[in-house]
Amino acid sequence: NTKDEKEISTIKKEISIATQSKVGNLLNAILCVFFMIATLLVIISCIGICLGKIKIPLKETKYIKIDEFQKI
């Protein structure tokens, strides 16, 4: 009887560890997909800039005073 209780408690501990591992793996997979998508977007933007399809500003915009915004 004591042997069965020890086996049951051991199995419960293993199930708990497996559940924690499963949640950790799921979180790692979600983060991996997020960073893969972010990396692909950076690569696509880089290719677009290199091919001249995307124009990036190479200088700062002109300073506009607050009074000029209120006139609009």
mmCIF file with all atom_site columns, C-alpha atoms in Angstrom:
data_model
loop_
_atom_site.group_PDB
_atom_site.id
_atom_site.type_symbol
_atom_site.label_atom_id
_atom_site.label_alt_id
_atom_site.label_comp_id
_atom_site.label_asym_id
_atom_site.label_entity_id
_atom_site.label_seq_id
_atom_site.pdbx_PDB_ins_code
_atom_site.Cartn_x
_atom_site.Cartn_y
_atom_site.Cartn_z
_atom_site.occupancy
_atom_site.B_iso_or_equiv
_atom_site.pdbx_formal_charge
_atom_site.auth_seq_id
_atom_site.auth_comp_id
_atom_site.auth_asym_id
_atom_site.auth_atom_id
_atom_site.pdbx_PDB_model_num
ATOM 1  C CA . ASN A 1 1  ? 0.000  0.000  0.000   1.00 0.00 ? 1  ASN A CA 1
ATOM 2  C CA . THR A 1 2  ? 2.843  2.373  0.863   1.00 0.00 ? 2  THR A CA 1
ATOM 3  C CA . LYS A 1 3  ? 4.592  1.386  -2.351  1.00 0.00 ? 3  LYS A CA 1
ATOM 4  C CA . ASP A 1 4  ? 1.519  2.346  -4.385  1.00 0.00 ? 4  ASP A CA 1
ATOM 5  C CA . GLU A 1 5  ? 1.299  5.736  -2.663  1.00 0.00 ? 5  GLU A CA 1
ATOM 6  C CA . LYS A 1 6  ? 4.964  6.414  -3.434  1.00 0.00 ? 6  LYS A CA 1
ATOM 7  C CA . GLU A 1 7  ? 4.424  5.483  -7.081  1.00 0.00 ? 7  GLU A CA 1
ATOM 8  C CA . ILE A 1 8  ? 1.353  7.712  -7.269  1.00 0.00 ? 8  ILE A CA 1
ATOM 9  C CA . SER A 1 9  ? 3.212  10.673 -5.742  1.00 0.00 ? 9  SER A CA 1
ATOM 10 C CA . THR A 1 10 ? 6.151  10.072 -8.103  1.00 0.00 ? 10 THR A CA 1
ATOM 11 C CA . ILE A 1 11 ? 3.812  9.996  -11.102 1.00 0.00 ? 11 ILE A CA 1
ATOM 12 C CA . LYS A 1 12 ? 2.091  13.198 -9.952  1.00 0.00 ? 12 LYS A CA 1
ATOM 13 C CA . LYS A 1 13 ? 5.477  14.939 -9.686  1.00 0.00 ? 13 LYS A CA 1
ATOM 14 C CA . GLU A 1 14 ? 6.441  13.747 -13.168 1.00 0.00 ? 14 GLU A CA 1
ATOM 15 C CA . ILE A 1 15 ? 3.128  14.997 -14.581 1.00 0.00 ? 15 ILE A CA 1
ATOM 16 C CA . SER A 1 16 ? 3.693  18.378 -12.931 1.00 0.00 ? 16 SER A CA 1
ATOM 17 C CA . ILE A 1 17 ? 7.194  18.635 -14.397 1.00 0.00 ? 17 ILE A CA 1
ATOM 18 C CA . ALA A 1 18 ? 5.918  17.578 -17.834 1.00 0.00 ? 18 ALA A CA 1
ATOM 19 C CA . THR A 1 19 ? 3.172  20.215 -17.706 1.00 0.00 ? 19 THR A CA 1
ATOM 20 C CA . GLN A 1 20 ? 5.661  22.942 -16.790 1.00 0.00 ? 20 GLN A CA 1
ATOM 21 C CA . SER A 1 21 ? 7.938  21.797 -19.598 1.00 0.00 ? 21 SER A CA 1
ATOM 22 C CA . LYS A 1 22 ? 5.029  21.829 -22.047 1.00 0.00 ? 22 LYS A CA 1
ATOM 23 C CA . VAL A 1 23 ? 4.095  25.414 -21.128 1.00 0.00 ? 23 VAL A CA 1
ATOM 24 C CA . GLY A 1 24 ? 7.741  26.490 -21.380 1.00 0.00 ? 24 GLY A CA 1
ATOM 25 C CA . ASN A 1 25 ? 8.103  24.897 -24.802 1.00 0.00 ? 25 ASN A CA 1
ATOM 26 C CA . LEU A 1 26 ? 4.903  26.579 -25.998 1.00 0.00 ? 26 LEU A CA 1
ATOM 27 C CA . LEU A 1 27 ? 6.168  29.963 -24.832 1.00 0.00 ? 27 LEU A CA 1
ATOM 28 C CA . ASN A 1 28 ? 9.511  29.374 -26.572 1.00 0.00 ? 28 ASN A CA 1
ATOM 29 C CA . ALA A 1 29 ? 7.723  28.430 -29.800 1.00 0.00 ? 29 ALA A CA 1
ATOM 30 C CA . ILE A 1 30 ? 5.551  31.560 -29.722 1.00 0.00 ? 30 ILE A CA 1
ATOM 31 C CA . LEU A 1 31 ? 8.576  33.799 -29.137 1.00 0.00 ? 31 LEU A CA 1
ATOM 32 C CA . CYS A 1 32 ? 10.498 32.010 -31.882 1.00 0.00 ? 32 CYS A CA 1
ATOM 33 C CA . VAL A 1 33 ? 7.699  32.620 -34.410 1.00 0.00 ? 33 VAL A CA 1
ATOM 34 C CA . PHE A 1 34 ? 7.457  36.280 -33.371 1.00 0.00 ? 34 PHE A CA 1
ATOM 35 C CA . PHE A 1 35 ? 11.178 36.887 -33.856 1.00 0.00 ? 35 PHE A CA 1
ATOM 36 C CA . MET A 1 36 ? 11.215 34.945 -37.139 1.00 0.00 ? 36 MET A CA 1
ATOM 37 C CA . ILE A 1 37 ? 8.458  37.205 -38.497 1.00 0.00 ? 37 ILE A CA 1
ATOM 38 C CA . ALA A 1 38 ? 10.265 40.317 -37.232 1.00 0.00 ? 38 ALA A CA 1
ATOM 39 C CA . THR A 1 39 ? 13.503 39.164 -38.877 1.00 0.00 ? 39 THR A CA 1
ATOM 40 C CA . LEU A 1 40 ? 11.735 38.464 -42.167 1.00 0.00 ? 40 LEU A CA 1
ATOM 41 C CA . LEU A 1 41 ? 10.193 41.946 -42.129 1.00 0.00 ? 41 LEU A CA 1
ATOM 42 C CA . VAL A 1 42 ? 13.623 43.500 -41.562 1.00 0.00 ? 42 VAL A CA 1
ATOM 43 C CA . ILE A 1 43 ? 15.113 41.456 -44.422 1.00 0.00 ? 43 ILE A CA 1
ATOM 44 C CA . ILE A 1 44 ? 12.252 42.385 -46.768 1.00 0.00 ? 44 ILE A CA 1
ATOM 45 C CA . SER A 1 45 ? 12.638 46.074 -45.864 1.00 0.00 ? 45 SER A CA 1
ATOM 46 C CA . CYS A 1 46 ? 16.394 45.866 -46.412 1.00 0.00 ? 46 CYS A CA 1
ATOM 47 C CA . ILE A 1 47 ? 15.903 44.320 -49.847 1.00 0.00 ? 47 ILE A CA 1
ATOM 48 C CA . GLY A 1 48 ? 13.333 47.000 -50.705 1.00 0.00 ? 48 GLY A CA 1
ATOM 49 C CA . ILE A 1 49 ? 15.720 49.769 -49.680 1.00 0.00 ? 49 ILE A CA 1
ATOM 50 C CA . CYS A 1 50 ? 18.625 48.208 -51.614 1.00 0.00 ? 50 CYS A CA 1
ATOM 51 C CA . LEU A 1 51 ? 16.505 47.874 -54.763 1.00 0.00 ? 51 LEU A CA 1
ATOM 52 C CA . GLY A 1 52 ? 15.223 51.440 -54.448 1.00 0.00 ? 52 GLY A CA 1
ATOM 53 C CA . LYS A 1 53 ? 11.584 50.446 -53.953 1.00 0.00 ? 53 LYS A CA 1
ATOM 54 C CA . ILE A 1 54 ? 11.469 52.001 -50.466 1.00 0.00 ? 54 ILE A CA 1
ATOM 55 C CA . LYS A 1 55 ? 12.744 55.545 -50.032 1.00 0.00 ? 55 LYS A CA 1
ATOM 56 C CA . ILE A 1 56 ? 14.124 56.499 -46.647 1.00 0.00 ? 56 ILE A CA 1
ATOM 57 C CA . PRO A 1 57 ? 14.627 60.119 -45.607 1.00 0.00 ? 57 PRO A CA 1
ATOM 58 C CA . LEU A 1 58 ? 18.310 60.982 -45.558 1.00 0.00 ? 58 LEU A CA 1
ATOM 59 C CA . LYS A 1 59 ? 17.833 64.349 -43.845 1.00 0.00 ? 59 LYS A CA 1
ATOM 60 C CA . GLU A 1 60 ? 15.713 65.784 -41.083 1.00 0.00 ? 60 GLU A CA 1
ATOM 61 C CA . THR A 1 61 ? 12.391 67.405 -41.853 1.00 0.00 ? 61 THR A CA 1
ATOM 62 C CA . LYS A 1 62 ? 12.018 71.163 -41.761 1.00 0.00 ? 62 LYS A CA 1
ATOM 63 C CA . TYR A 1 63 ? 11.250 72.665 -38.343 1.00 0.00 ? 63 TYR A CA 1
ATOM 64 C CA . ILE A 1 64 ? 7.654  73.857 -38.105 1.00 0.00 ? 64 ILE A CA 1
ATOM 65 C CA . LYS A 1 65 ? 6.558  76.218 -35.338 1.00 0.00 ? 65 LYS A CA 1
ATOM 66 C CA . ILE A 1 66 ? 3.407  75.547 -33.327 1.00 0.00 ? 66 ILE A CA 1
ATOM 67 C CA . ASP A 1 67 ? 1.842  78.773 -34.639 1.00 0.00 ? 67 ASP A CA 1
ATOM 68 C CA . GLU A 1 68 ? 1.964  77.411 -38.183 1.00 0.00 ? 68 GLU A CA 1
ATOM 69 C CA . PHE A 1 69 ? 0.044  74.303 -37.113 1.00 0.00 ? 69 PHE A CA 1
ATOM 70 C CA . GLN A 1 70 ? -2.684 76.418 -35.515 1.00 0.00 ? 70 GLN A CA 1
ATOM 71 C CA . LYS A 1 71 ? -3.215 78.328 -38.786 1.00 0.00 ? 71 LYS A CA 1
ATOM 72 C CA . ILE A 1 72 ? -4.050 75.109 -40.604 1.00 0.00 ? 72 ILE A CA 1
#
